[in-house]
Amino acid sequence: MKERSLAILKPDCLEKKVQGKVIQHILDAGFEIKGMKLMQLTEDSAKKFYEVHKERPFYGELVAYMTSGPVIPICMEKENAVADFRKLIGATNPANADEGTIRKMYADSIERNIVHGSDSPENAKNEIAHFFNEKDLV
Ligand code: IDP
Ligand code: MG
């Protein structure tokens, strides 16, 4: 059964001009892109998106980083999309990420780690709704 997940190409991905490469990895791994846009996150939107982390010491810096430049949210679909995308991006800290993963290849640090991926099908639904109206998905 097909499942959806949300990716966000983070500001460091666009600063490094590797968004084209990362999108190619997503397509090569068999994900279908159902929605994608280039946008600037507001502080309120970033705070809401990362609300689960609001008690963590890095929350303020995370919001500052995610609003430091444009991002590209992507709604993707395939079988087992959530788990497969987490595998494709690798560990949160690129130093611990497996060879061949997107974070291992392109990320600099545990914070500036290039890409977001939903961590459960339920969170994926809410995260997709944060950025997309169902009617705008192809
Ligand atoms: P994930 O993106 O791999 O799911 P989470 O634990 O959900 O990782 O953290 C959300 C984001 O917060 C990370 O992708 C990263 O940008 C940032 N982050 C996570 N842990 C730290 C940390 O210890 N220091 C600074 N930033 C962090
Ligand atoms: Mg997470």
mmCIF file of N, CA and C and ligand atoms in Angstrom:
data_model
loop_
_atom_site.group_PDB
_atom_site.id
_atom_site.type_symbol
_atom_site.label_atom_id
_atom_site.label_comp_id
_atom_site.label_asym_id
_atom_site.label_seq_id
_atom_site.Cartn_x
_atom_site.Cartn_y
_atom_site.Cartn_z
ATOM 1 N N MET A 1 0.831 -1.200 0.000
ATOM 2 C CA MET A 1 0.000 0.000 0.000
ATOM 3 C C MET A 1 0.865 1.250 0.000
ATOM 4 N N LYS A 2 0.462 2.211 -0.814
ATOM 5 C CA LYS A 2 1.270 3.433 -0.898
ATOM 6 C C LYS A 2 1.115 4.268 0.364
ATOM 7 N N GLU A 3 2.179 4.963 0.693
ATOM 8 C CA GLU A 3 2.226 5.787 1.899
ATOM 9 C C GLU A 3 2.864 7.113 1.511
ATOM 10 N N ARG A 4 2.562 8.155 2.283
ATOM 11 C CA ARG A 4 3.172 9.460 2.010
ATOM 12 C C ARG A 4 4.100 9.894 3.123
ATOM 13 N N SER A 5 5.101 10.655 2.753
ATOM 14 C CA SER A 5 5.998 11.255 3.739
ATOM 15 C C SER A 5 6.301 12.678 3.312
ATOM 16 N N LEU A 6 6.778 13.468 4.264
ATOM 17 C CA LEU A 6 7.157 14.844 3.942
ATOM 18 C C LEU A 6 8.670 15.001 4.064
ATOM 19 N N ALA A 7 9.261 15.555 3.033
ATOM 20 C CA ALA A 7 10.662 16.000 3.081
ATOM 21 C C ALA A 7 10.663 17.520 3.115
ATOM 22 N N ILE A 8 11.657 18.093 3.776
ATOM 23 C CA ILE A 8 11.930 19.522 3.587
ATOM 24 C C ILE A 8 13.404 19.643 3.227
ATOM 25 N N LEU A 9 13.701 20.231 2.091
ATOM 26 C CA LEU A 9 15.076 20.582 1.769
ATOM 27 C C LEU A 9 15.348 21.874 2.533
ATOM 28 N N LYS A 10 16.268 21.799 3.484
ATOM 29 C CA LYS A 10 16.468 22.875 4.457
ATOM 30 C C LYS A 10 17.338 23.998 3.866
ATOM 31 N N PRO A 11 17.420 25.152 4.562
ATOM 32 C CA PRO A 11 18.167 26.291 3.997
ATOM 33 C C PRO A 11 19.602 25.977 3.584
ATOM 34 N N ASP A 12 20.297 25.108 4.318
ATOM 35 C CA ASP A 12 21.694 24.790 3.942
ATOM 36 C C ASP A 12 21.755 24.030 2.623
ATOM 37 N N CYS A 13 20.710 23.255 2.324
ATOM 38 C CA CYS A 13 20.645 22.517 1.054
ATOM 39 C C CYS A 13 20.611 23.502 -0.116
ATOM 40 N N LEU A 14 19.802 24.562 0.040
ATOM 41 C CA LEU A 14 19.691 25.558 -1.035
ATOM 42 C C LEU A 14 20.932 26.447 -1.089
ATOM 43 N N GLU A 15 21.494 26.775 0.095
ATOM 44 C CA GLU A 15 22.735 27.576 0.120
ATOM 45 C C GLU A 15 23.850 26.871 -0.642
ATOM 46 N N LYS A 16 23.905 25.551 -0.476
ATOM 47 C CA LYS A 16 24.959 24.763 -1.142
ATOM 48 C C LYS A 16 24.630 24.447 -2.599
ATOM 49 N N LYS A 17 23.416 24.815 -3.014
ATOM 50 C CA LYS A 17 22.946 24.570 -4.386
ATOM 51 C C LYS A 17 22.968 23.074 -4.738
ATOM 52 N N VAL A 18 22.600 22.231 -3.757
ATOM 53 C CA VAL A 18 22.511 20.788 -4.028
ATOM 54 C C VAL A 18 21.056 20.299 -4.044
ATOM 55 N N GLN A 19 20.087 21.246 -4.120
ATOM 56 C CA GLN A 19 18.681 20.816 -4.116
ATOM 57 C C GLN A 19 18.360 19.932 -5.322
ATOM 58 N N GLY A 20 18.985 20.211 -6.468
ATOM 59 C CA GLY A 20 18.753 19.380 -7.657
ATOM 60 C C GLY A 20 19.253 17.961 -7.433
ATOM 61 N N LYS A 21 20.433 17.850 -6.838
ATOM 62 C CA LYS A 21 20.999 16.518 -6.559
ATOM 63 C C LYS A 21 20.131 15.749 -5.575
ATOM 64 N N VAL A 22 19.670 16.422 -4.517
ATOM 65 C CA VAL A 22 18.865 15.733 -3.500
ATOM 66 C C VAL A 22 17.531 15.280 -4.105
ATOM 67 N N ILE A 23 16.922 16.131 -4.919
ATOM 68 C CA ILE A 23 15.665 15.731 -5.580
ATOM 69 C C ILE A 23 15.921 14.514 -6.484
ATOM 70 N N GLN A 24 17.058 14.487 -7.164
ATOM 71 C CA GLN A 24 17.374 13.317 -8.012
ATOM 72 C C GLN A 24 17.509 12.042 -7.176
ATOM 73 N N HIS A 25 18.142 12.140 -5.992
ATOM 74 C CA HIS A 25 18.232 10.960 -5.113
ATOM 75 C C HIS A 25 16.837 10.475 -4.726
ATOM 76 N N ILE A 26 15.946 11.427 -4.433
ATOM 77 C CA ILE A 26 14.577 11.070 -4.036
ATOM 78 C C ILE A 26 13.883 10.320 -5.183
ATOM 79 N N LEU A 27 14.024 10.835 -6.396
ATOM 80 C CA LEU A 27 13.391 10.185 -7.562
ATOM 81 C C LEU A 27 14.031 8.829 -7.844
ATOM 82 N N ASP A 28 15.360 8.768 -7.779
ATOM 83 C CA ASP A 28 16.068 7.508 -8.054
ATOM 84 C C ASP A 28 15.691 6.418 -7.052
ATOM 85 N N ALA A 29 15.305 6.819 -5.831
ATOM 86 C CA ALA A 29 14.915 5.850 -4.811
ATOM 87 C C ALA A 29 13.463 5.402 -4.985
ATOM 88 N N GLY A 30 12.785 5.911 -6.013
ATOM 89 C CA GLY A 30 11.446 5.410 -6.335
ATOM 90 C C GLY A 30 10.297 6.192 -5.730
ATOM 91 N N PHE A 31 10.601 7.356 -5.144
ATOM 92 C CA PHE A 31 9.513 8.180 -4.610
ATOM 93 C C PHE A 31 8.860 8.962 -5.750
ATOM 94 N N GLU A 32 7.535 9.058 -5.685
ATOM 95 C CA GLU A 32 6.794 9.925 -6.611
ATOM 96 C C GLU A 32 6.567 11.252 -5.914
ATOM 97 N N ILE A 33 6.848 12.340 -6.591
ATOM 98 C CA ILE A 33 6.616 13.661 -6.004
ATOM 99 C C ILE A 33 5.177 14.083 -6.281
ATOM 100 N N LYS A 34 4.429 14.317 -5.188
ATOM 101 C CA LYS A 34 3.006 14.672 -5.297
ATOM 102 C C LYS A 34 2.780 16.166 -5.118
ATOM 103 N N GLY A 35 3.729 16.833 -4.451
ATOM 104 C CA GLY A 35 3.642 18.271 -4.228
ATOM 105 C C GLY A 35 5.013 18.798 -3.871
ATOM 106 N N MET A 36 5.322 19.996 -4.345
ATOM 107 C CA MET A 36 6.648 20.573 -4.052
ATOM 108 C C MET A 36 6.551 22.078 -4.215
ATOM 109 N N LYS A 37 7.166 22.826 -3.292
ATOM 110 C CA LYS A 37 7.188 24.279 -3.481
ATOM 111 C C LYS A 37 8.414 24.907 -2.844
ATOM 112 N N LEU A 38 8.769 26.053 -3.388
ATOM 113 C CA LEU A 38 9.877 26.855 -2.855
ATOM 114 C C LEU A 38 9.263 27.955 -2.018
ATOM 115 N N MET A 39 9.710 28.070 -0.754
ATOM 116 C CA MET A 39 9.088 29.075 0.114
ATOM 117 C C MET A 39 10.020 29.503 1.233
ATOM 118 N N GLN A 40 9.678 30.619 1.840
ATOM 119 C CA GLN A 40 10.378 31.097 3.028
ATOM 120 C C GLN A 40 9.484 30.806 4.232
ATOM 121 N N LEU A 41 9.994 30.065 5.208
ATOM 122 C CA LEU A 41 9.212 29.806 6.420
ATOM 123 C C LEU A 41 9.173 31.054 7.293
ATOM 124 N N THR A 42 7.999 31.372 7.832
ATOM 125 C CA THR A 42 7.932 32.426 8.853
ATOM 126 C C THR A 42 8.350 31.812 10.187
ATOM 127 N N GLU A 43 8.664 32.688 11.144
ATOM 128 C CA GLU A 43 9.042 32.196 12.468
ATOM 129 C C GLU A 43 7.881 31.403 13.085
ATOM 130 N N ASP A 44 6.666 31.908 12.957
ATOM 131 C CA ASP A 44 5.504 31.216 13.533
ATOM 132 C C ASP A 44 5.324 29.823 12.937
ATOM 133 N N SER A 45 5.503 29.737 11.603
ATOM 134 C CA SER A 45 5.323 28.459 10.933
ATOM 135 C C SER A 45 6.401 27.460 11.353
ATOM 136 N N ALA A 46 7.650 27.916 11.450
ATOM 137 C CA ALA A 46 8.750 27.024 11.869
ATOM 138 C C ALA A 46 8.561 26.579 13.314
ATOM 139 N N LYS A 47 8.130 27.495 14.162
ATOM 140 C CA LYS A 47 7.894 27.157 15.576
ATOM 141 C C LYS A 47 6.815 26.095 15.700
ATOM 142 N N LYS A 48 5.761 26.256 14.907
ATOM 143 C CA LYS A 48 4.645 25.311 14.964
ATOM 144 C C LYS A 48 5.090 23.946 14.419
ATOM 145 N N PHE A 49 5.833 23.968 13.312
ATOM 146 C CA PHE A 49 6.267 22.715 12.703
ATOM 147 C C PHE A 49 7.116 21.899 13.687
ATOM 148 N N TYR A 50 7.989 22.578 14.434
ATOM 149 C CA TYR A 50 8.909 21.891 15.348
ATOM 150 C C TYR A 50 8.445 21.957 16.805
ATOM 151 N N GLU A 51 7.136 22.151 17.000
ATOM 152 C CA GLU A 51 6.588 22.300 18.356
ATOM 153 C C GLU A 51 6.974 21.145 19.290
ATOM 154 N N VAL A 52 7.070 19.919 18.743
ATOM 155 C CA VAL A 52 7.438 18.760 19.589
ATOM 156 C C VAL A 52 8.808 18.947 20.233
ATOM 157 N N HIS A 53 9.629 19.803 19.651
ATOM 158 C CA HIS A 53 10.985 20.014 20.184
ATOM 159 C C HIS A 53 11.078 21.270 21.048
ATOM 160 N N LYS A 54 9.930 21.863 21.417
ATOM 161 C CA LYS A 54 10.019 23.195 22.044
ATOM 162 C C LYS A 54 10.734 23.214 23.400
ATOM 163 N N GLU A 55 10.802 22.068 24.073
ATOM 164 C CA GLU A 55 11.529 22.027 25.351
ATOM 165 C C GLU A 55 13.013 21.702 25.172
ATOM 166 N N ARG A 56 13.407 21.363 23.951
ATOM 167 C CA ARG A 56 14.811 20.979 23.727
ATOM 168 C C ARG A 56 15.695 22.230 23.705
ATOM 169 N N PRO A 57 16.948 22.099 24.146
ATOM 170 C CA PRO A 57 17.823 23.289 24.229
ATOM 171 C C PRO A 57 18.120 23.924 22.872
ATOM 172 N N PHE A 58 17.976 23.149 21.788
ATOM 173 C CA PHE A 58 18.335 23.675 20.468
ATOM 174 C C PHE A 58 17.137 24.277 19.720
ATOM 175 N N TYR A 59 15.964 24.343 20.372
ATOM 176 C CA TYR A 59 14.735 24.778 19.676
ATOM 177 C C TYR A 59 14.878 26.164 19.039
ATOM 178 N N GLY A 60 15.392 27.124 19.809
ATOM 179 C CA GLY A 60 15.526 28.497 19.292
ATOM 180 C C GLY A 60 16.445 28.552 18.089
ATOM 181 N N GLU A 61 17.569 27.855 18.194
ATOM 182 C CA GLU A 61 18.531 27.827 17.071
ATOM 183 C C GLU A 61 17.953 27.103 15.864
ATOM 184 N N LEU A 62 17.184 26.055 16.131
ATOM 185 C CA LEU A 62 16.564 25.295 15.038
ATOM 186 C C LEU A 62 15.586 26.189 14.258
ATOM 187 N N VAL A 63 14.783 26.958 14.988
ATOM 188 C CA VAL A 63 13.831 27.868 14.335
ATOM 189 C C VAL A 63 14.594 28.942 13.557
ATOM 190 N N ALA A 64 15.675 29.476 14.139
ATOM 191 C CA ALA A 64 16.477 30.503 13.450
ATOM 192 C C ALA A 64 17.085 29.930 12.162
ATOM 193 N N TYR A 65 17.605 28.718 12.257
ATOM 194 C CA TYR A 65 18.198 28.056 11.081
ATOM 195 C C TYR A 65 17.151 27.821 9.996
ATOM 196 N N MET A 66 15.995 27.301 10.392
ATOM 197 C CA MET A 66 14.969 26.942 9.394
ATOM 198 C C MET A 66 14.336 28.169 8.734
ATOM 199 N N THR A 67 14.508 29.353 9.364
ATOM 200 C CA THR A 67 13.976 30.582 8.763
ATOM 201 C C THR A 67 15.090 31.431 8.149
ATOM 202 N N SER A 68 16.311 30.884 8.085
ATOM 203 C CA SER A 68 17.472 31.672 7.627
ATOM 204 C C SER A 68 17.533 31.812 6.104
ATOM 205 N N GLY A 69 16.698 31.062 5.406
ATOM 206 C CA GLY A 69 16.680 31.128 3.944
ATOM 207 C C GLY A 69 15.540 30.272 3.437
ATOM 208 N N PRO A 70 15.317 30.255 2.131
ATOM 209 C CA PRO A 70 14.195 29.486 1.591
ATOM 210 C C PRO A 70 14.359 27.974 1.782
ATOM 211 N N VAL A 71 13.236 27.295 1.813
ATOM 212 C CA VAL A 71 13.196 25.830 1.943
ATOM 213 C C VAL A 71 12.315 25.263 0.832
ATOM 214 N N ILE A 72 12.423 23.942 0.624
ATOM 215 C CA ILE A 72 11.564 23.265 -0.362
ATOM 216 C C ILE A 72 10.869 22.080 0.307
ATOM 217 N N PRO A 73 9.617 22.258 0.753
ATOM 218 C CA PRO A 73 8.845 21.111 1.239
ATOM 219 C C PRO A 73 8.404 20.242 0.054
ATOM 220 N N ILE A 74 8.475 18.929 0.251
ATOM 221 C CA ILE A 74 8.101 17.981 -0.809
ATOM 222 C C ILE A 74 7.218 16.896 -0.206
ATOM 223 N N CYS A 75 6.037 16.695 -0.790
ATOM 224 C CA CYS A 75 5.179 15.567 -0.431
ATOM 225 C C CYS A 75 5.510 14.424 -1.382
ATOM 226 N N MET A 76 5.896 13.278 -0.809
ATOM 227 C CA MET A 76 6.364 12.139 -1.618
ATOM 228 C C MET A 76 5.498 10.924 -1.330
ATOM 229 N N GLU A 77 5.420 10.036 -2.305
ATOM 230 C CA GLU A 77 4.612 8.829 -2.123
ATOM 231 C C GLU A 77 5.343 7.602 -2.658
ATOM 232 N N LYS A 78 5.274 6.526 -1.927
ATOM 233 C CA LYS A 78 5.720 5.199 -2.379
ATOM 234 C C LYS A 78 5.307 4.208 -1.307
ATOM 235 N N GLU A 79 5.487 2.926 -1.556
ATOM 236 C CA GLU A 79 5.276 1.947 -0.492
ATOM 237 C C GLU A 79 6.311 2.186 0.593
ATOM 238 N N ASN A 80 5.873 2.142 1.853
ATOM 239 C CA ASN A 80 6.806 2.256 2.977
ATOM 240 C C ASN A 80 7.603 3.573 2.945
ATOM 241 N N ALA A 81 6.943 4.641 2.496
ATOM 242 C CA ALA A 81 7.643 5.909 2.245
ATOM 243 C C ALA A 81 8.351 6.466 3.487
ATOM 244 N N VAL A 82 7.692 6.388 4.638
ATOM 245 C CA VAL A 82 8.256 7.031 5.839
ATOM 246 C C VAL A 82 9.574 6.365 6.228
ATOM 247 N N ALA A 83 9.551 5.056 6.403
ATOM 248 C CA ALA A 83 10.762 4.338 6.826
ATOM 249 C C ALA A 83 11.828 4.374 5.733
ATOM 250 N N ASP A 84 11.403 4.209 4.490
ATOM 251 C CA ASP A 84 12.389 4.199 3.396
ATOM 252 C C ASP A 84 13.071 5.557 3.244
ATOM 253 N N PHE A 85 12.317 6.642 3.476
ATOM 254 C CA PHE A 85 12.954 7.959 3.347
ATOM 255 C C PHE A 85 13.915 8.207 4.499
ATOM 256 N N ARG A 86 13.556 7.773 5.711
ATOM 257 C CA ARG A 86 14.492 7.914 6.844
ATOM 258 C C ARG A 86 15.783 7.156 6.544
ATOM 259 N N LYS A 87 15.656 5.996 5.901
ATOM 260 C CA LYS A 87 16.843 5.225 5.539
ATOM 261 C C LYS A 87 17.681 5.972 4.498
ATOM 262 N N LEU A 88 17.001 6.578 3.538
ATOM 263 C CA LEU A 88 17.697 7.301 2.466
ATOM 264 C C LEU A 88 18.446 8.522 3.000
ATOM 265 N N ILE A 89 17.897 9.200 4.021
ATOM 266 C CA ILE A 89 18.562 10.417 4.510
ATOM 267 C C ILE A 89 19.636 10.108 5.547
ATOM 268 N N GLY A 90 19.495 9.029 6.315
ATOM 269 C CA GLY A 90 20.513 8.676 7.305
ATOM 270 C C GLY A 90 20.289 9.354 8.647
ATOM 271 N N ALA A 91 21.196 9.094 9.589
ATOM 272 C CA ALA A 91 21.049 9.562 10.973
ATOM 273 C C ALA A 91 21.020 11.091 11.040
ATOM 274 N N THR A 92 20.358 11.607 12.111
ATOM 275 C CA THR A 92 20.250 13.059 12.340
ATOM 276 C C THR A 92 21.620 13.727 12.278
ATOM 277 N N ASN A 93 22.591 13.116 12.965
ATOM 278 C CA ASN A 93 23.965 13.628 12.940
ATOM 279 C C ASN A 93 24.713 12.983 11.767
ATOM 280 N N PRO A 94 25.101 13.792 10.766
ATOM 281 C CA PRO A 94 25.751 13.207 9.578
ATOM 282 C C PRO A 94 27.006 12.411 9.915
ATOM 283 N N ALA A 95 27.634 12.730 11.051
ATOM 284 C CA ALA A 95 28.823 11.977 11.468
ATOM 285 C C ALA A 95 28.475 10.516 11.738
ATOM 286 N N ASN A 96 27.203 10.263 12.107
ATOM 287 C CA ASN A 96 26.761 8.890 12.388
ATOM 288 C C ASN A 96 25.985 8.267 11.242
ATOM 289 N N ALA A 97 25.826 9.003 10.144
ATOM 290 C CA ALA A 97 25.000 8.517 9.029
ATOM 291 C C ALA A 97 25.780 7.519 8.181
ATOM 292 N N ASP A 98 25.056 6.520 7.660
ATOM 293 C CA ASP A 98 25.690 5.496 6.817
ATOM 294 C C ASP A 98 26.195 6.099 5.506
ATOM 295 N N GLU A 99 27.234 5.484 4.965
ATOM 296 C CA GLU A 99 27.743 5.856 3.636
ATOM 297 C C GLU A 99 26.612 5.793 2.619
ATOM 298 N N GLY A 100 26.595 6.744 1.708
ATOM 299 C CA GLY A 100 25.596 6.724 0.637
ATOM 300 C C GLY A 100 24.293 7.417 0.994
ATOM 301 N N THR A 101 24.119 7.778 2.287
ATOM 302 C CA THR A 101 22.895 8.500 2.658
ATOM 303 C C THR A 101 23.053 9.983 2.324
ATOM 304 N N ILE A 102 21.914 10.643 2.172
ATOM 305 C CA ILE A 102 21.919 12.059 1.765
ATOM 306 C C ILE A 102 22.638 12.922 2.796
ATOM 307 N N ARG A 103 22.370 12.672 4.083
ATOM 308 C CA ARG A 103 23.036 13.485 5.112
ATOM 309 C C ARG A 103 24.541 13.218 5.126
ATOM 310 N N LYS A 104 24.934 11.962 4.958
ATOM 311 C CA LYS A 104 26.372 11.650 4.924
ATOM 312 C C LYS A 104 27.047 12.399 3.766
ATOM 313 N N MET A 105 26.363 12.432 2.623
ATOM 314 C CA MET A 105 26.979 13.031 1.425
ATOM 315 C C MET A 105 27.021 14.552 1.483
ATOM 316 N N TYR A 106 25.982 15.181 2.062
ATOM 317 C CA TYR A 106 25.857 16.638 1.884
ATOM 318 C C TYR A 106 25.836 17.461 3.177
ATOM 319 N N ALA A 107 25.606 16.834 4.346
ATOM 320 C CA ALA A 107 25.373 17.638 5.561
ATOM 321 C C ALA A 107 26.654 17.924 6.333
ATOM 322 N N ASP A 108 26.625 19.041 7.061
ATOM 323 C CA ASP A 108 27.798 19.502 7.821
ATOM 324 C C ASP A 108 27.735 19.175 9.303
ATOM 325 N N SER A 109 26.532 19.174 9.882
ATOM 326 C CA SER A 109 26.443 19.053 11.345
ATOM 327 C C SER A 109 25.079 18.516 11.748
ATOM 328 N N ILE A 110 24.957 18.183 13.036
ATOM 329 C CA ILE A 110 23.687 17.645 13.546
ATOM 330 C C ILE A 110 22.550 18.642 13.336
ATOM 331 N N GLU A 111 22.858 19.949 13.352
ATOM 332 C CA GLU A 111 21.798 20.933 13.103
ATOM 333 C C GLU A 111 21.603 21.164 11.604
ATOM 334 N N ARG A 112 22.687 21.504 10.926
ATOM 335 C CA ARG A 112 22.597 21.821 9.491
ATOM 336 C C ARG A 112 22.717 20.508 8.719
ATOM 337 N N ASN A 113 21.607 19.774 8.706
ATOM 338 C CA ASN A 113 21.662 18.408 8.173
ATOM 339 C C ASN A 113 20.835 18.229 6.885
ATOM 340 N N ILE A 114 20.694 19.327 6.126
ATOM 341 C CA ILE A 114 20.244 19.290 4.724
ATOM 342 C C ILE A 114 18.762 19.004 4.498
ATOM 343 N N VAL A 115 18.217 18.039 5.247
ATOM 344 C CA VAL A 115 16.882 17.562 4.873
ATOM 345 C C VAL A 115 16.104 17.071 6.092
ATOM 346 N N HIS A 116 14.787 17.328 6.069
ATOM 347 C CA HIS A 116 13.864 16.767 7.054
ATOM 348 C C HIS A 116 13.150 15.565 6.456
ATOM 349 N N GLY A 117 12.857 14.564 7.281
ATOM 350 C CA GLY A 117 11.983 13.466 6.867
ATOM 351 C C GLY A 117 11.049 13.099 8.009
ATOM 352 N N SER A 118 9.760 12.905 7.704
ATOM 353 C CA SER A 118 8.778 12.530 8.735
ATOM 354 C C SER A 118 9.219 11.243 9.432
ATOM 355 N N ASP A 119 8.859 11.122 10.725
ATOM 356 C CA ASP A 119 9.317 9.941 11.479
ATOM 357 C C ASP A 119 8.228 8.903 11.736
ATOM 358 N N SER A 120 6.989 9.164 11.331
ATOM 359 C CA SER A 120 5.910 8.152 11.433
ATOM 360 C C SER A 120 4.830 8.513 10.422
ATOM 361 N N PRO A 121 4.033 7.538 9.987
ATOM 362 C CA PRO A 121 2.965 7.838 9.033
ATOM 363 C C PRO A 121 1.979 8.874 9.581
ATOM 364 N N GLU A 122 1.713 8.821 10.887
ATOM 365 C CA GLU A 122 0.774 9.777 11.480
ATOM 366 C C GLU A 122 1.355 11.191 11.457
ATOM 367 N N ASN A 123 2.626 11.322 11.849
ATOM 368 C CA ASN A 123 3.262 12.646 11.787
ATOM 369 C C ASN A 123 3.366 13.126 10.342
ATOM 370 N N ALA A 124 3.600 12.200 9.417
ATOM 371 C CA ALA A 124 3.698 12.581 7.999
ATOM 372 C C ALA A 124 2.408 13.260 7.545
ATOM 373 N N LYS A 125 1.261 12.704 7.954
ATOM 374 C CA LYS A 125 -0.024 13.302 7.570
ATOM 375 C C LYS A 125 -0.134 14.749 8.050
ATOM 376 N N ASN A 126 0.204 14.955 9.316
ATOM 377 C CA ASN A 126 0.115 16.311 9.888
ATOM 378 C C ASN A 126 1.124 17.249 9.246
ATOM 379 N N GLU A 127 2.330 16.730 8.997
ATOM 380 C CA GLU A 127 3.381 17.574 8.414
ATOM 381 C C GLU A 127 3.048 17.954 6.967
ATOM 382 N N ILE A 128 2.467 17.012 6.218
ATOM 383 C CA ILE A 128 2.059 17.322 4.839
ATOM 384 C C ILE A 128 0.974 18.408 4.873
ATOM 385 N N ALA A 129 0.037 18.276 5.827
ATOM 386 C CA ALA A 129 -1.042 19.264 5.949
ATOM 387 C C ALA A 129 -0.513 20.636 6.384
ATOM 388 N N HIS A 130 0.646 20.651 7.040
ATOM 389 C CA HIS A 130 1.262 21.935 7.431
ATOM 390 C C HIS A 130 1.617 22.762 6.189
ATOM 391 N N PHE A 131 1.957 22.074 5.096
ATOM 392 C CA PHE A 131 2.452 22.776 3.902
ATOM 393 C C PHE A 131 1.522 22.724 2.693
ATOM 394 N N PHE A 132 0.691 21.689 2.611
ATOM 395 C CA PHE A 132 -0.082 21.481 1.378
ATOM 396 C C PHE A 132 -1.553 21.282 1.666
ATOM 397 N N ASN A 133 -2.395 21.824 0.762
ATOM 398 C CA ASN A 133 -3.807 21.455 0.733
ATOM 399 C C ASN A 133 -3.924 20.180 -0.085
ATOM 400 N N GLU A 134 -4.731 19.247 0.391
ATOM 401 C CA GLU A 134 -4.918 17.973 -0.300
ATOM 402 C C GLU A 134 -5.234 18.197 -1.796
ATOM 403 N N LYS A 135 -6.030 19.219 -2.086
ATOM 404 C CA LYS A 135 -6.458 19.459 -3.478
ATOM 405 C C LYS A 135 -5.308 19.913 -4.375
ATOM 406 N N ASP A 136 -4.212 20.378 -3.792
ATOM 407 C CA ASP A 136 -3.077 20.825 -4.608
ATOM 408 C C ASP A 136 -2.074 19.702 -4.903
ATOM 409 N N LEU A 137 -2.284 18.513 -4.291
ATOM 410 C CA LEU A 137 -1.375 17.392 -4.521
ATOM 411 C C LEU A 137 -1.810 16.667 -5.798
ATOM 412 N N VAL A 138 -0.851 16.255 -6.609
ATOM 413 C CA VAL A 138 -1.221 15.632 -7.900
ATOM 414 C C VAL A 138 -1.513 14.141 -7.710
HETATM 415 P P1 IDP B 1 15.469 14.257 12.603
HETATM 416 O O1 IDP B 1 15.448 15.476 11.697
HETATM 417 O O2 IDP B 1 16.531 13.279 12.198
HETATM 418 O O3 IDP B 1 14.113 13.634 12.760
HETATM 419 P P2 IDP B 1 15.059 15.378 15.263
HETATM 420 O O4 IDP B 1 15.566 14.763 16.522
HETATM 421 O O5 IDP B 1 13.588 15.269 14.980
HETATM 422 O O6 IDP B 1 15.922 14.785 14.055
HETATM 423 O O7 IDP B 1 15.477 16.914 15.295
HETATM 424 C C1 IDP B 1 14.912 17.846 14.396
HETATM 425 C C2 IDP B 1 16.017 18.713 13.842
HETATM 426 O O8 IDP B 1 16.583 19.484 14.908
HETATM 427 C C3 IDP B 1 17.225 17.957 13.255
HETATM 428 O O9 IDP B 1 17.021 17.535 11.941
HETATM 429 C C4 IDP B 1 18.314 19.011 13.359
HETATM 430 O O10 IDP B 1 18.226 20.000 12.328
HETATM 431 C C5 IDP B 1 17.984 19.666 14.694
HETATM 432 N N1 IDP B 1 18.692 19.017 15.814
HETATM 433 C C6 IDP B 1 18.475 17.779 16.334
HETATM 434 N N2 IDP B 1 19.286 17.520 17.380
HETATM 435 C C7 IDP B 1 20.051 18.632 17.520
HETATM 436 C C8 IDP B 1 21.110 18.984 18.424
HETATM 437 O O11 IDP B 1 21.498 18.230 19.316
HETATM 438 N N3 IDP B 1 21.679 20.225 18.247
HETATM 439 C C9 IDP B 1 21.266 21.100 17.281
HETATM 440 N N4 IDP B 1 20.272 20.802 16.405
HETATM 441 C C10 IDP B 1 19.680 19.590 16.519
HETATM 442 MG MG MG B 2 12.357 14.423 13.536
#
